[in-house]
Tab-separated table of C-alpha atoms in Angstrom:
chain	number	residue	atom	x	y	z
A	1	UNK	CA	-17.084	-40.066	25.842
A	2	UNK	CA	-14.933	-42.694	24.017
A	3	UNK	CA	-16.656	-40.791	21.096
A	4	UNK	CA	-15.620	-37.412	21.847
A	5	UNK	CA	-11.956	-39.067	22.196
A	6	UNK	CA	-11.743	-40.767	19.245
A	7	UNK	CA	-13.083	-37.043	17.553
A	8	UNK	CA	-10.613	-35.232	19.205
A	9	UNK	CA	-7.988	-37.349	17.910
A	10	UNK	CA	-8.856	-37.094	14.609
A	11	UNK	CA	-9.245	-33.774	14.170
A	12	UNK	CA	-5.731	-33.275	15.817
A	13	UNK	CA	-4.317	-35.597	13.307
A	14	UNK	CA	-6.003	-33.970	10.303
A	15	UNK	CA	-4.907	-30.189	11.655
A	16	UNK	CA	-1.030	-31.482	12.037
A	17	UNK	CA	-1.467	-33.276	8.799
A	18	UNK	CA	-2.528	-29.701	7.046
A	19	UNK	CA	0.014	-27.503	8.853
A	20	UNK	CA	2.650	-30.263	7.891
A	21	UNK	CA	1.335	-29.538	4.075
A	22	UNK	CA	1.920	-25.713	4.336
A	23	UNK	CA	4.854	-25.844	5.551
A	24	UNK	CA	6.146	-27.956	3.022
A	25	UNK	CA	4.288	-26.084	0.354
A	26	UNK	CA	5.705	-22.706	1.292
A	27	UNK	CA	9.112	-24.402	2.300
A	28	UNK	CA	9.754	-25.953	-1.011
A	29	UNK	CA	7.458	-23.252	-3.723
A	30	UNK	CA	9.783	-21.584	-5.915
A	31	UNK	CA	7.734	-18.553	-6.256
A	32	UNK	CA	10.307	-16.150	-4.848
A	33	UNK	CA	12.837	-17.338	-7.315
A	34	UNK	CA	11.303	-15.732	-10.146
A	35	UNK	CA	13.375	-13.193	-12.246
A	36	UNK	CA	10.891	-11.799	-14.304
A	37	UNK	CA	11.738	-8.035	-15.073
A	38	UNK	CA	9.319	-7.003	-17.536
A	39	UNK	CA	6.619	-6.777	-15.338
A	40	UNK	CA	8.264	-4.084	-13.122
A	41	UNK	CA	8.437	-1.626	-16.137
A	42	UNK	CA	5.013	0.426	-15.447
A	43	UNK	CA	6.777	1.671	-12.332
A	44	UNK	CA	9.199	3.789	-14.390
A	45	UNK	CA	6.687	5.068	-16.900
A	46	UNK	CA	4.115	5.981	-14.207
A	47	UNK	CA	7.143	7.884	-12.562
A	48	UNK	CA	7.671	9.841	-15.573
A	49	UNK	CA	4.224	10.797	-16.176
A	50	UNK	CA	4.099	12.173	-12.288
A	51	UNK	CA	6.190	15.247	-11.835
A	52	UNK	CA	6.977	17.095	-8.599
A	53	UNK	CA	5.763	20.412	-7.700
A	54	UNK	CA	6.932	21.868	-4.828
A	55	UNK	CA	3.962	24.527	-4.523
A	56	UNK	CA	0.468	24.815	-3.507
A	57	UNK	CA	-1.864	23.641	-0.713
A	58	UNK	CA	-0.192	21.086	1.832
A	59	UNK	CA	2.932	20.992	0.203
A	60	UNK	CA	5.976	20.129	2.761
A	61	UNK	CA	3.453	19.733	5.507
A	62	UNK	CA	2.213	23.496	5.011
A	63	UNK	CA	-1.689	23.763	6.251
A	64	UNK	CA	-4.301	23.902	3.609
A	65	UNK	CA	-6.377	27.364	4.411
A	66	UNK	CA	-10.295	27.260	3.057
A	67	UNK	CA	-11.512	30.395	1.799
A	68	UNK	CA	-14.241	31.903	3.455
A	69	UNK	CA	-16.984	31.904	1.236
A	70	UNK	CA	-16.348	27.835	1.058
A	71	UNK	CA	-16.975	26.818	5.076
A	72	UNK	CA	-20.650	26.189	4.678
A	73	UNK	CA	-20.047	23.361	1.610
A	74	UNK	CA	-16.688	22.065	4.071
A	75	UNK	CA	-18.792	21.381	6.477
A	76	UNK	CA	-21.142	19.390	4.911
A	77	UNK	CA	-18.328	17.627	2.946
A	78	UNK	CA	-16.697	17.190	6.406
A	79	UNK	CA	-20.105	14.872	6.888
A	80	UNK	CA	-19.253	12.307	4.713
A	81	UNK	CA	-15.918	11.249	6.022
A	82	UNK	CA	-15.666	12.951	8.789
A	83	UNK	CA	-12.504	14.718	7.871
A	84	UNK	CA	-11.897	17.823	5.980
A	85	UNK	CA	-12.615	16.811	2.616
A	86	UNK	CA	-12.453	20.038	1.026
A	87	UNK	CA	-8.848	20.526	2.049
A	88	UNK	CA	-7.848	16.966	0.713
A	89	UNK	CA	-9.002	17.271	-2.401
A	90	UNK	CA	-6.830	20.957	-2.823
A	91	UNK	CA	-3.921	18.750	-2.013
A	92	UNK	CA	-1.921	17.957	-4.992
A	93	UNK	CA	-1.954	13.501	-5.125
A	94	UNK	CA	1.762	14.018	-5.595
A	95	UNK	CA	2.502	16.524	-2.718
A	96	UNK	CA	6.048	16.634	-1.226
A	97	UNK	CA	6.549	16.450	2.305
A	98	UNK	CA	9.560	17.006	4.312
A	99	UNK	CA	12.029	14.419	5.547
A	100	UNK	CA	11.794	14.101	9.430
A	101	UNK	CA	13.812	11.085	9.308
A	102	UNK	CA	16.699	10.898	12.314
A	103	UNK	CA	20.298	11.740	10.735
A	104	UNK	CA	21.085	8.348	11.289
A	105	UNK	CA	18.354	6.920	9.327
A	106	UNK	CA	19.348	9.652	6.289
A	107	UNK	CA	22.881	7.784	6.322
A	108	UNK	CA	21.998	4.486	6.595
A	109	UNK	CA	23.379	3.166	3.584
A	110	UNK	CA	20.758	0.059	2.204
A	111	UNK	CA	22.372	-3.195	0.600
A	112	UNK	CA	21.957	-3.654	-3.175
A	113	UNK	CA	20.207	-7.384	-2.763
A	114	UNK	CA	17.021	-6.317	-1.092
A	115	UNK	CA	14.134	-8.810	-1.365
A	116	UNK	CA	11.158	-7.651	-3.483
A	117	UNK	CA	8.065	-7.011	-1.339
A	118	UNK	CA	4.459	-6.702	-1.855
A	119	UNK	CA	2.462	-3.641	-0.759
A	120	UNK	CA	-1.314	-3.908	0.276
A	121	UNK	CA	-3.449	-0.880	0.654
A	122	UNK	CA	-6.482	-1.857	2.766
A	123	UNK	CA	-9.441	0.935	1.811
A	124	UNK	CA	-13.215	0.999	2.494
A	125	UNK	CA	-15.179	3.842	1.674
A	126	UNK	CA	-12.052	6.208	1.764
A	127	UNK	CA	-12.217	9.336	-0.633
A	128	UNK	CA	-10.362	9.042	-4.061
A	129	UNK	CA	-8.078	11.930	-2.853
A	130	UNK	CA	-6.389	10.135	0.022
A	131	UNK	CA	-6.579	7.067	-1.669
A	132	UNK	CA	-4.639	7.983	-4.648
A	133	UNK	CA	-2.541	10.220	-2.448
A	134	UNK	CA	-1.577	7.048	-0.880
A	135	UNK	CA	-0.889	5.239	-4.403
A	136	UNK	CA	1.405	8.389	-5.722
A	137	UNK	CA	3.006	8.529	-1.863
A	138	UNK	CA	4.163	4.064	-2.944
A	139	UNK	CA	4.859	4.502	-6.676
A	140	UNK	CA	7.115	7.955	-5.582
A	141	UNK	CA	9.039	6.277	-3.155
A	142	UNK	CA	9.839	3.020	-3.551
A	143	UNK	CA	12.066	1.641	-5.379
A	144	UNK	CA	11.658	-0.453	-8.554
A	145	UNK	CA	13.825	-3.205	-7.621
A	146	UNK	CA	11.631	-3.941	-4.171
A	147	UNK	CA	8.146	-3.722	-5.431
A	148	UNK	CA	6.741	-7.179	-6.902
A	149	UNK	CA	4.020	-7.297	-9.816
A	150	UNK	CA	0.620	-5.883	-8.379
A	151	UNK	CA	-2.081	-8.633	-9.354
A	152	UNK	CA	-5.112	-5.759	-9.133
A	153	UNK	CA	-3.344	-3.907	-12.390
A	154	UNK	CA	-3.923	-7.017	-14.414
A	155	UNK	CA	-7.194	-9.071	-13.144
A	156	UNK	CA	-10.249	-7.666	-10.802
A	157	UNK	CA	-9.869	-8.189	-7.149
A	158	UNK	CA	-12.348	-10.826	-6.910
A	159	UNK	CA	-10.739	-13.148	-9.423
A	160	UNK	CA	-7.229	-12.602	-7.475
A	161	UNK	CA	-9.418	-14.092	-4.048
């Protein structure tokens, strides 16, 4: 019994010290005070390459019509990801969507000194068309000043973690 109490005290003390160390590390860390703008130069270059077209399947949220002779192929592709992969592949990667925000949200003015943010896209066995469309949407709709540098553009994911 005495050994169990002693073990609990040692474990609790160790946990408290680890939490104090993590707090001090995060509190005194200067990783968010870096003013390195050259890492963000990739986003404007990507935006210049990506052009916006407002015609085609799925533009402005319109439905995609699959030709009748491709219905069988559509059913086979559906089995891969359990959604209409043929329609997804027909939609442009940089499709445009209608602005469905409320009027109050459209007129809101944001300050110029917003903090940077990291965008994490978690996926597993995702169809390429949906994944690439997500990346295009993030690049097209995110202000340069708010996006911080992504590590996976320069190093493999396994090395990052």
